[in-house]
C-alpha positions as a LaTeX table, in Angstrom:
\begin{tabular}{lrrr}
\hline
Residue & $x$ (\AA) & $y$ (\AA) & $z$ (\AA) \\
\hline
Met1 & 20.60 & 88.67 & 59.54 \\
Ser2 & 22.12 & 87.49 & 62.83 \\
Val3 & 23.26 & 89.98 & 65.43 \\
Leu4 & 26.68 & 89.41 & 66.97 \\
Pro5 & 26.62 & 89.06 & 70.78 \\
Thr6 & 28.05 & 92.01 & 72.69 \\
Ala7 & 28.91 & 92.77 & 76.28 \\
Ser8 & 29.99 & 95.87 & 78.19 \\
Cys9 & 31.03 & 96.85 & 81.69 \\
His10 & 31.35 & 100.15 & 83.58 \\
Phe11 & 31.75 & 101.59 & 87.08 \\
Asp12 & 29.11 & 103.76 & 88.72 \\
Asp13 & 29.46 & 106.33 & 91.49 \\
Glu14 & 28.88 & 103.71 & 94.21 \\
Asn15 & 31.93 & 101.71 & 93.07 \\
Cys16 & 29.75 & 99.01 & 91.52 \\
Leu17 & 30.85 & 97.26 & 88.34 \\
His18 & 27.91 & 96.74 & 85.97 \\
Ile19 & 28.16 & 94.03 & 83.32 \\
Ala20 & 25.53 & 93.99 & 80.60 \\
Gly21 & 24.82 & 92.06 & 77.44 \\
Thr22 & 25.97 & 88.54 & 76.63 \\
Leu23 & 28.73 & 87.13 & 78.84 \\
Thr24 & 29.85 & 84.03 & 76.97 \\
Ile25 & 33.05 & 82.59 & 75.57 \\
Arg26 & 32.55 & 84.61 & 72.35 \\
Thr27 & 32.49 & 87.94 & 74.20 \\
Leu28 & 34.90 & 87.05 & 76.96 \\
Ser29 & 37.98 & 88.66 & 75.43 \\
Ser30 & 36.27 & 92.04 & 74.96 \\
Val31 & 34.85 & 91.98 & 78.50 \\
Gln32 & 38.27 & 91.12 & 79.93 \\
Glu33 & 39.88 & 94.07 & 78.15 \\
Ala34 & 37.11 & 96.41 & 79.30 \\
Ser35 & 37.26 & 95.17 & 82.88 \\
Lys36 & 41.03 & 95.72 & 83.01 \\
Ala37 & 40.55 & 99.34 & 82.00 \\
Glu38 & 37.75 & 99.82 & 84.53 \\
Leu39 & 39.66 & 98.13 & 87.37 \\
Asn40 & 42.50 & 100.62 & 87.00 \\
Ser41 & 40.32 & 103.12 & 88.84 \\
Gly42 & 39.82 & 100.85 & 91.86 \\
His43 & 38.35 & 97.60 & 93.16 \\
Pro44 & 34.57 & 97.18 & 92.92 \\
Lys45 & 32.50 & 96.53 & 96.02 \\
Arg46 & 29.76 & 94.85 & 94.00 \\
Ile47 & 29.42 & 93.21 & 90.60 \\
Asp48 & 25.98 & 93.75 & 89.09 \\
Ile49 & 24.88 & 91.36 & 86.33 \\
His50 & 21.14 & 91.98 & 86.29 \\
Ser51 & 21.51 & 93.27 & 82.71 \\
Thr52 & 23.44 & 90.17 & 81.65 \\
Lys53 & 21.00 & 88.26 & 79.46 \\
Ile54 & 23.10 & 85.18 & 78.63 \\
Leu55 & 25.76 & 83.57 & 80.82 \\
Asp56 & 27.73 & 80.41 & 80.06 \\
Thr57 & 30.48 & 78.49 & 81.87 \\
Ala58 & 33.24 & 80.76 & 80.54 \\
Gly59 & 31.33 & 83.80 & 81.75 \\
Ala60 & 30.81 & 82.23 & 85.19 \\
Trp61 & 34.54 & 81.52 & 85.40 \\
Phe62 & 35.25 & 85.15 & 84.49 \\
Leu63 & 33.00 & 86.43 & 87.28 \\
Ile64 & 34.63 & 84.16 & 89.86 \\
Asp65 & 38.12 & 85.14 & 88.69 \\
Leu66 & 37.10 & 88.81 & 88.77 \\
Lys67 & 35.94 & 88.42 & 92.37 \\
Lys68 & 39.29 & 86.92 & 93.37 \\
Arg69 & 41.30 & 89.61 & 91.56 \\
Ser70 & 39.19 & 92.34 & 93.22 \\
Arg71 & 39.71 & 90.94 & 96.71 \\
Thr72 & 40.68 & 93.55 & 99.32 \\
Ala73 & 41.25 & 93.56 & 103.05 \\
Ser74 & 37.51 & 93.94 & 103.58 \\
Gly75 & 36.74 & 90.86 & 101.48 \\
Glu76 & 35.58 & 89.92 & 98.01 \\
Pro77 & 32.90 & 91.83 & 96.07 \\
Thr78 & 29.49 & 90.21 & 95.76 \\
Val79 & 27.74 & 89.24 & 92.54 \\
Asp80 & 24.22 & 90.71 & 92.47 \\
Gly81 & 21.36 & 90.58 & 90.03 \\
Ala82 & 21.86 & 86.96 & 88.94 \\
Thr83 & 18.86 & 84.87 & 88.02 \\
Pro84 & 18.42 & 81.56 & 89.87 \\
Glu85 & 19.84 & 79.69 & 86.88 \\
Gln86 & 22.83 & 82.04 & 86.64 \\
Ala87 & 23.48 & 81.80 & 90.40 \\
Glu88 & 23.38 & 78.00 & 90.23 \\
Leu89 & 25.82 & 77.98 & 87.30 \\
Ile90 & 28.24 & 80.32 & 89.12 \\
Ala91 & 28.09 & 78.18 & 92.27 \\
Thr92 & 28.74 & 74.99 & 90.28 \\
Val93 & 31.74 & 76.45 & 88.48 \\
Glu94 & 33.14 & 77.90 & 91.71 \\
Ala95 & 32.83 & 74.54 & 93.47 \\
Ala96 & 34.75 & 72.85 & 90.66 \\
Met97 & 37.61 & 75.35 & 90.65 \\
Val98 & 40.82 & 74.70 & 92.57 \\
Asp99 & 41.82 & 77.61 & 94.75 \\
Glu100 & 45.56 & 76.97 & 94.52 \\
Pro101 & 47.46 & 75.00 & 91.88 \\
Leu102 & 48.35 & 71.56 & 93.12 \\
Val103 & 52.11 & 71.31 & 93.47 \\
Leu104 & 53.41 & 67.80 & 94.00 \\
Lys105 & 56.29 & 67.72 & 96.38 \\
Gln106 & 59.21 & 65.99 & 94.73 \\
Pro107 & 60.45 & 63.21 & 96.97 \\
His108 & 64.13 & 63.12 & 97.77 \\
Gly109 & 66.55 & 61.50 & 100.13 \\
Leu110 & 68.41 & 58.24 & 100.57 \\
Phe111 & 65.33 & 56.01 & 100.51 \\
Val112 & 64.11 & 57.50 & 97.24 \\
Trp113 & 67.56 & 56.97 & 95.69 \\
Leu114 & 67.57 & 53.36 & 96.90 \\
Glu115 & 64.08 & 52.86 & 95.48 \\
Glu116 & 65.14 & 54.23 & 92.08 \\
Leu117 & 68.27 & 52.08 & 92.18 \\
Gly118 & 66.21 & 48.99 & 92.93 \\
Glu119 & 63.73 & 49.74 & 90.14 \\
Arg120 & 66.56 & 50.32 & 87.67 \\
Thr121 & 68.25 & 47.08 & 88.74 \\
Val122 & 65.07 & 45.07 & 88.28 \\
Tyr123 & 64.52 & 46.69 & 84.87 \\
Glu124 & 68.05 & 45.85 & 83.69 \\
Ile125 & 67.74 & 42.26 & 84.91 \\
Gln126 & 64.45 & 41.84 & 83.06 \\
Arg127 & 66.00 & 43.41 & 79.97 \\
Leu128 & 68.98 & 41.06 & 80.15 \\
Leu129 & 66.66 & 38.06 & 80.43 \\
Glu130 & 64.70 & 39.30 & 77.41 \\
Ile131 & 67.92 & 39.66 & 75.42 \\
Leu132 & 69.00 & 36.13 & 76.40 \\
Ser133 & 65.60 & 34.82 & 75.30 \\
Phe134 & 65.92 & 36.74 & 72.02 \\
Met135 & 69.45 & 35.36 & 71.56 \\
Gly136 & 68.13 & 31.82 & 71.97 \\
Leu137 & 65.48 & 32.48 & 69.35 \\
Val138 & 68.08 & 33.93 & 66.96 \\
Ile139 & 70.40 & 30.93 & 67.43 \\
Leu140 & 67.50 & 28.55 & 66.79 \\
Arg141 & 66.43 & 30.37 & 63.61 \\
Thr142 & 70.02 & 30.69 & 62.36 \\
Phe143 & 70.67 & 27.00 & 62.95 \\
Gly144 & 67.45 & 26.21 & 61.08 \\
Val145 & 68.62 & 28.30 & 58.15 \\
Leu146 & 72.01 & 26.56 & 58.11 \\
Val147 & 70.35 & 23.15 & 58.17 \\
Arg148 & 68.03 & 24.21 & 55.33 \\
Pro149 & 70.29 & 26.42 & 53.20 \\
Trp150 & 67.61 & 26.98 & 50.56 \\
Arg151 & 65.90 & 29.26 & 53.11 \\
Met152 & 69.00 & 31.44 & 53.42 \\
Arg153 & 68.78 & 34.98 & 51.98 \\
Phe154 & 72.20 & 34.90 & 50.32 \\
Thr155 & 71.75 & 38.33 & 48.74 \\
Ser156 & 71.08 & 39.85 & 52.13 \\
Leu157 & 73.96 & 37.91 & 53.68 \\
Val158 & 76.48 & 39.09 & 51.07 \\
Tyr159 & 75.20 & 42.67 & 51.26 \\
His160 & 75.63 & 42.79 & 55.03 \\
Met161 & 79.06 & 41.16 & 54.82 \\
Gln162 & 80.14 & 43.95 & 52.50 \\
Ser163 & 78.52 & 46.65 & 54.61 \\
Ile164 & 79.87 & 45.31 & 57.90 \\
Gly165 & 83.23 & 43.98 & 56.75 \\
Val166 & 84.60 & 45.48 & 53.55 \\
Asn167 & 83.38 & 49.01 & 54.24 \\
Ala168 & 84.81 & 48.90 & 57.78 \\
Ile169 & 88.35 & 47.90 & 56.79 \\
Pro170 & 89.70 & 51.48 & 56.45 \\
Ile171 & 88.54 & 52.71 & 59.87 \\
Val172 & 89.54 & 49.47 & 61.61 \\
Ser173 & 92.98 & 49.46 & 60.01 \\
Leu174 & 93.63 & 53.11 & 60.84 \\
Met175 & 92.50 & 52.64 & 64.43 \\
Ala176 & 94.68 & 49.58 & 64.96 \\
Phe177 & 97.69 & 51.20 & 63.29 \\
Leu178 & 97.43 & 54.24 & 65.59 \\
Ile179 & 96.99 & 52.02 & 68.66 \\
Gly180 & 100.19 & 50.21 & 67.71 \\
Val181 & 101.97 & 53.55 & 67.32 \\
Val182 & 100.78 & 54.74 & 70.73 \\
Leu183 & 101.74 & 51.48 & 72.45 \\
Ala184 & 105.22 & 51.57 & 70.95 \\
Phe185 & 105.78 & 55.20 & 71.84 \\
Gln186 & 104.50 & 54.94 & 75.41 \\
Gly187 & 106.19 & 51.58 & 76.00 \\
Ala188 & 109.51 & 52.87 & 74.72 \\
Ala189 & 109.33 & 55.90 & 76.98 \\
Gln190 & 108.86 & 53.70 & 80.04 \\
Leu191 & 111.14 & 50.77 & 79.17 \\
Arg192 & 114.00 & 53.06 & 78.19 \\
Gln193 & 114.37 & 53.97 & 81.88 \\
Phe194 & 115.35 & 50.37 & 82.62 \\
Gly195 & 117.36 & 49.70 & 79.46 \\
Ala196 & 114.76 & 47.17 & 78.31 \\
Glu197 & 113.68 & 48.76 & 75.06 \\
Val198 & 113.72 & 45.42 & 73.26 \\
Phe199 & 110.77 & 44.23 & 75.34 \\
Val200 & 108.58 & 46.80 & 73.63 \\
Val201 & 108.10 & 44.17 & 70.92 \\
Asp202 & 106.62 & 41.78 & 73.48 \\
Leu203 & 104.42 & 44.55 & 74.86 \\
Ile204 & 103.02 & 45.47 & 71.46 \\
Ala205 & 102.54 & 41.92 & 70.20 \\
Ile206 & 100.84 & 40.52 & 73.31 \\
Ser207 & 98.64 & 43.59 & 73.86 \\
Ile208 & 97.40 & 43.76 & 70.28 \\
Leu209 & 97.14 & 40.06 & 69.46 \\
Arg210 & 95.58 & 39.01 & 72.75 \\
Glu211 & 93.37 & 41.95 & 73.73 \\
Leu212 & 93.36 & 45.32 & 72.01 \\
Gly213 & 93.08 & 44.24 & 68.38 \\
Ile214 & 89.83 & 42.34 & 68.63 \\
Leu215 & 88.41 & 44.39 & 71.54 \\
Leu216 & 88.75 & 47.77 & 69.83 \\
Thr217 & 87.53 & 46.28 & 66.56 \\
Ala218 & 84.42 & 44.98 & 68.33 \\
Ile219 & 83.84 & 48.40 & 69.94 \\
Ile220 & 84.08 & 50.13 & 66.55 \\
Val221 & 81.74 & 47.57 & 64.99 \\
Ala222 & 79.30 & 48.00 & 67.88 \\
Gly223 & 79.17 & 51.74 & 67.31 \\
Arg224 & 79.09 & 51.49 & 63.53 \\
Thr225 & 77.10 & 48.33 & 62.79 \\
Gly226 & 75.07 & 47.79 & 65.97 \\
Ser227 & 73.51 & 51.23 & 65.61 \\
Ala228 & 72.84 & 50.55 & 61.91 \\
Phe229 & 71.02 & 47.32 & 62.80 \\
Thr230 & 68.83 & 49.11 & 65.33 \\
Ala231 & 68.10 & 52.03 & 63.02 \\
Ser232 & 67.24 & 49.92 & 59.97 \\
Ile233 & 65.04 & 47.39 & 61.80 \\
Gly234 & 63.53 & 50.17 & 63.95 \\
Ser235 & 62.56 & 52.23 & 60.90 \\
Met236 & 60.90 & 49.15 & 59.42 \\
Lys237 & 59.05 & 48.67 & 62.69 \\
Met238 & 57.86 & 52.29 & 62.57 \\
Arg239 & 56.56 & 51.84 & 59.00 \\
Glu240 & 54.82 & 48.59 & 60.04 \\
Glu241 & 56.82 & 46.60 & 57.49 \\
Ile242 & 57.56 & 43.91 & 60.08 \\
Asp243 & 53.83 & 43.50 & 60.74 \\
Ala244 & 53.35 & 43.15 & 56.98 \\
Met245 & 55.99 & 40.40 & 56.93 \\
Arg246 & 54.14 & 38.48 & 59.61 \\
Thr247 & 50.90 & 38.93 & 57.67 \\
Leu248 & 52.57 & 37.40 & 54.61 \\
Gly249 & 53.76 & 34.43 & 56.70 \\
Leu250 & 57.42 & 35.51 & 56.83 \\
Asp251 & 59.45 & 35.22 & 60.02 \\
Pro252 & 61.20 & 38.57 & 60.75 \\
Ile253 & 63.90 & 36.77 & 62.74 \\
Glu254 & 64.72 & 34.56 & 59.80 \\
Val255 & 64.44 & 37.30 & 57.18 \\
Leu256 & 66.00 & 40.28 & 59.00 \\
Val257 & 67.98 & 39.15 & 62.03 \\
Ala258 & 69.62 & 35.86 & 60.98 \\
Pro259 & 71.43 & 37.27 & 57.90 \\
Arg260 & 72.76 & 40.22 & 59.89 \\
Val261 & 74.00 & 38.14 & 62.82 \\
Leu262 & 75.50 & 35.47 & 60.56 \\
Ala263 & 77.26 & 38.09 & 58.42 \\
Leu264 & 78.70 & 39.70 & 61.56 \\
Ile265 & 79.93 & 36.34 & 62.87 \\
Leu266 & 81.68 & 35.67 & 59.56 \\
Val267 & 83.38 & 39.04 & 59.06 \\
Leu268 & 84.37 & 40.07 & 62.61 \\
Pro269 & 87.22 & 37.50 & 62.85 \\
Ile270 & 88.52 & 38.81 & 59.51 \\
Leu271 & 88.35 & 42.39 & 60.76 \\
Gly272 & 90.11 & 41.28 & 63.95 \\
Phe273 & 92.91 & 39.71 & 61.92 \\
Ile274 & 93.28 & 42.89 & 59.84 \\
Ala275 & 93.38 & 44.96 & 63.03 \\
Asp276 & 96.10 & 42.71 & 64.48 \\
Met277 & 98.25 & 43.09 & 61.38 \\
Ala278 & 97.73 & 46.86 & 61.21 \\
Gly279 & 98.54 & 47.23 & 64.91 \\
Leu280 & 101.75 & 45.25 & 64.56 \\
Val281 & 102.76 & 47.37 & 61.56 \\
Gly282 & 102.11 & 50.55 & 63.52 \\
Gly283 & 104.10 & 49.27 & 66.47 \\
Ala284 & 106.98 & 48.20 & 64.21 \\
Val285 & 107.10 & 51.59 & 62.47 \\
Met286 & 107.19 & 53.53 & 65.74 \\
Ser287 & 109.76 & 51.12 & 67.22 \\
Trp288 & 111.95 & 51.72 & 64.19 \\
Ile289 & 111.59 & 55.50 & 64.52 \\
Glu290 & 111.81 & 55.76 & 68.30 \\
Leu291 & 114.12 & 52.89 & 69.26 \\
Gly292 & 115.95 & 52.02 & 66.06 \\
Val293 & 114.50 & 48.52 & 66.05 \\
Ser294 & 114.41 & 47.55 & 62.37 \\
Pro295 & 111.36 & 45.73 & 60.95 \\
Gly296 & 113.49 & 42.58 & 60.52 \\
Met297 & 114.62 & 42.70 & 64.14 \\
Phe298 & 111.04 & 43.39 & 65.23 \\
Gln299 & 109.81 & 40.34 & 63.32 \\
Thr300 & 112.59 & 38.10 & 64.62 \\
Arg301 & 112.01 & 39.12 & 68.22 \\
Met302 & 108.27 & 38.61 & 67.89 \\
Met303 & 108.62 & 35.17 & 66.29 \\
Asp304 & 111.12 & 34.03 & 68.94 \\
Ser305 & 109.33 & 35.27 & 72.07 \\
Ile306 & 105.63 & 35.41 & 71.23 \\
Ser307 & 103.56 & 32.25 & 71.00 \\
Val308 & 100.87 & 31.91 & 68.35 \\
Thr309 & 98.54 & 31.07 & 71.22 \\
His310 & 98.09 & 34.79 & 71.91 \\
Phe311 & 96.80 & 35.27 & 68.36 \\
Trp312 & 94.28 & 32.44 & 68.66 \\
Ile313 & 93.13 & 33.60 & 72.09 \\
Gly314 & 92.29 & 36.99 & 70.61 \\
Leu315 & 90.65 & 35.58 & 67.51 \\
Val316 & 88.46 & 33.04 & 69.34 \\
Lys317 & 86.63 & 35.92 & 71.05 \\
Ala318 & 85.43 & 37.38 & 67.73 \\
Pro319 & 82.35 & 35.16 & 67.11 \\
Phe320 & 81.12 & 35.73 & 70.66 \\
Phe321 & 81.56 & 39.49 & 70.36 \\
Ala322 & 79.77 & 39.36 & 67.00 \\
Met323 & 76.83 & 37.48 & 68.51 \\
Ile324 & 76.55 & 40.01 & 71.34 \\
Ile325 & 76.63 & 43.03 & 69.01 \\
Gly326 & 74.26 & 41.55 & 66.44 \\
Val327 & 71.68 & 40.28 & 68.92 \\
Ile328 & 71.57 & 43.50 & 70.97 \\
Gly329 & 71.38 & 45.69 & 67.87 \\
Cys330 & 68.50 & 43.69 & 66.37 \\
Tyr331 & 66.72 & 43.33 & 69.73 \\
Glu332 & 66.67 & 47.08 & 70.30 \\
Gly333 & 65.43 & 47.58 & 66.75 \\
Met334 & 62.52 & 45.22 & 67.39 \\
Lys335 & 61.57 & 47.27 & 70.47 \\
Val336 & 61.19 & 50.55 & 68.56 \\
Glu337 & 57.72 & 52.10 & 68.82 \\
Gly338 & 55.96 & 54.27 & 66.29 \\
Asn339 & 57.85 & 57.53 & 66.88 \\
Ala340 & 61.24 & 59.01 & 66.07 \\
Glu341 & 62.07 & 59.64 & 69.73 \\
Ser342 & 61.92 & 55.92 & 70.46 \\
Leu343 & 64.14 & 55.17 & 67.46 \\
Gly344 & 66.83 & 57.63 & 68.53 \\
Arg345 & 66.76 & 56.56 & 72.18 \\
Leu346 & 67.00 & 52.84 & 71.43 \\
Thr347 & 69.73 & 53.35 & 68.82 \\
Ser348 & 71.86 & 55.14 & 71.39 \\
Gln349 & 70.96 & 52.54 & 74.02 \\
Ser350 & 71.95 & 49.76 & 71.63 \\
Val351 & 75.45 & 51.16 & 71.13 \\
Val352 & 76.08 & 51.76 & 74.83 \\
Phe353 & 74.80 & 48.36 & 75.94 \\
Ser354 & 76.65 & 46.51 & 73.16 \\
Ile355 & 79.97 & 48.12 & 74.08 \\
Phe356 & 79.36 & 47.44 & 77.77 \\
Met357 & 78.55 & 43.76 & 77.17 \\
Val358 & 81.57 & 43.33 & 74.86 \\
Ile359 & 83.86 & 44.68 & 77.59 \\
Val360 & 82.20 & 42.42 & 80.18 \\
Ala361 & 82.62 & 39.40 & 77.87 \\
Asp362 & 86.28 & 40.28 & 77.29 \\
Ala363 & 86.85 & 40.46 & 81.05 \\
Leu364 & 85.22 & 37.06 & 81.50 \\
Phe365 & 87.41 & 35.60 & 78.74 \\
Ser366 & 90.52 & 37.03 & 80.43 \\
Ile367 & 89.54 & 35.43 & 83.75 \\
Phe368 & 88.78 & 32.11 & 82.05 \\
Phe369 & 92.09 & 31.99 & 80.13 \\
Ala370 & 93.98 & 32.93 & 83.29 \\
Leu371 & 92.32 & 30.10 & 85.20 \\
Val372 & 93.18 & 27.52 & 82.52 \\
Gly373 & 96.73 & 28.78 & 82.23 \\
Leu374 & 96.64 & 30.33 & 78.75 \\
\hline
\end{tabular}
């Protein structure tokens, strides 16, 4: 029958704290409680451990900590009665202990901010180059699939066209309709001051057909579909399904990325066209309510003063926006690591970066069309 190790401590009349028994990690909690009760009566001048039969590293740490907590103006108490082995162990533990916790001073100031800005700039440039490289790979694989159509996953393509396009029609139509209403209302309020209410038709048609219809559609698709691409591919990356594809000799770009990007390129122009029509309907309805411009008059004015070029300028941006959204969404999904935190962070990052790049591309298109006179 084994005997459980025990330890005890008590003060004597000479203000000496005696510790007896086994001072190890198994008895440390009981000794700590007993020492707290004993220390309430005062600080010991000496700590006597000659009756301590067994001492381990935890016990040595306790003695050193007890010395520091019992420190007074006259100094620390001494540890007496230790065997040579116990004294060596206490000295070794004390030498390894840090007197004060190491607090790293947080750098601050202009130079630190400039350093962080530089590091962030270099990181974003490298990321952009990686995305461009990934885009080139996607274009190459997609072109290869188009040249060899028997390698196309038509089931996946049709599924993503439905998910991206058909299921997004209600939200895109509602958004565009409300944008047309807002443009007509705000334009009427301003143009009425100059007696030029009829020009609200030009304002609505040019704004929606040339810019807002396709731009806002791309932003909605980036938030809705780009995040879905990242989440679906990222979850497959977490479950090591992409590694399994490579083991089976399948190309993840060809199997996962190409159908998604191709489906987005095919359906985004259609969504842009639906958004244009819904926006014009919204603008016509509000013009009829606010200005008394009938739908027939609205249509006549638009057909007489608005060139079809504005419609094609807006629609030609759609495939480029689709490529940006699809490539960024799939790229971020491929970067997901094996944890949920990485998946959530990269999904959010995918949406933000896609929207940012779509707006940048739209600005570049506007500059280009202005330079060529369109």
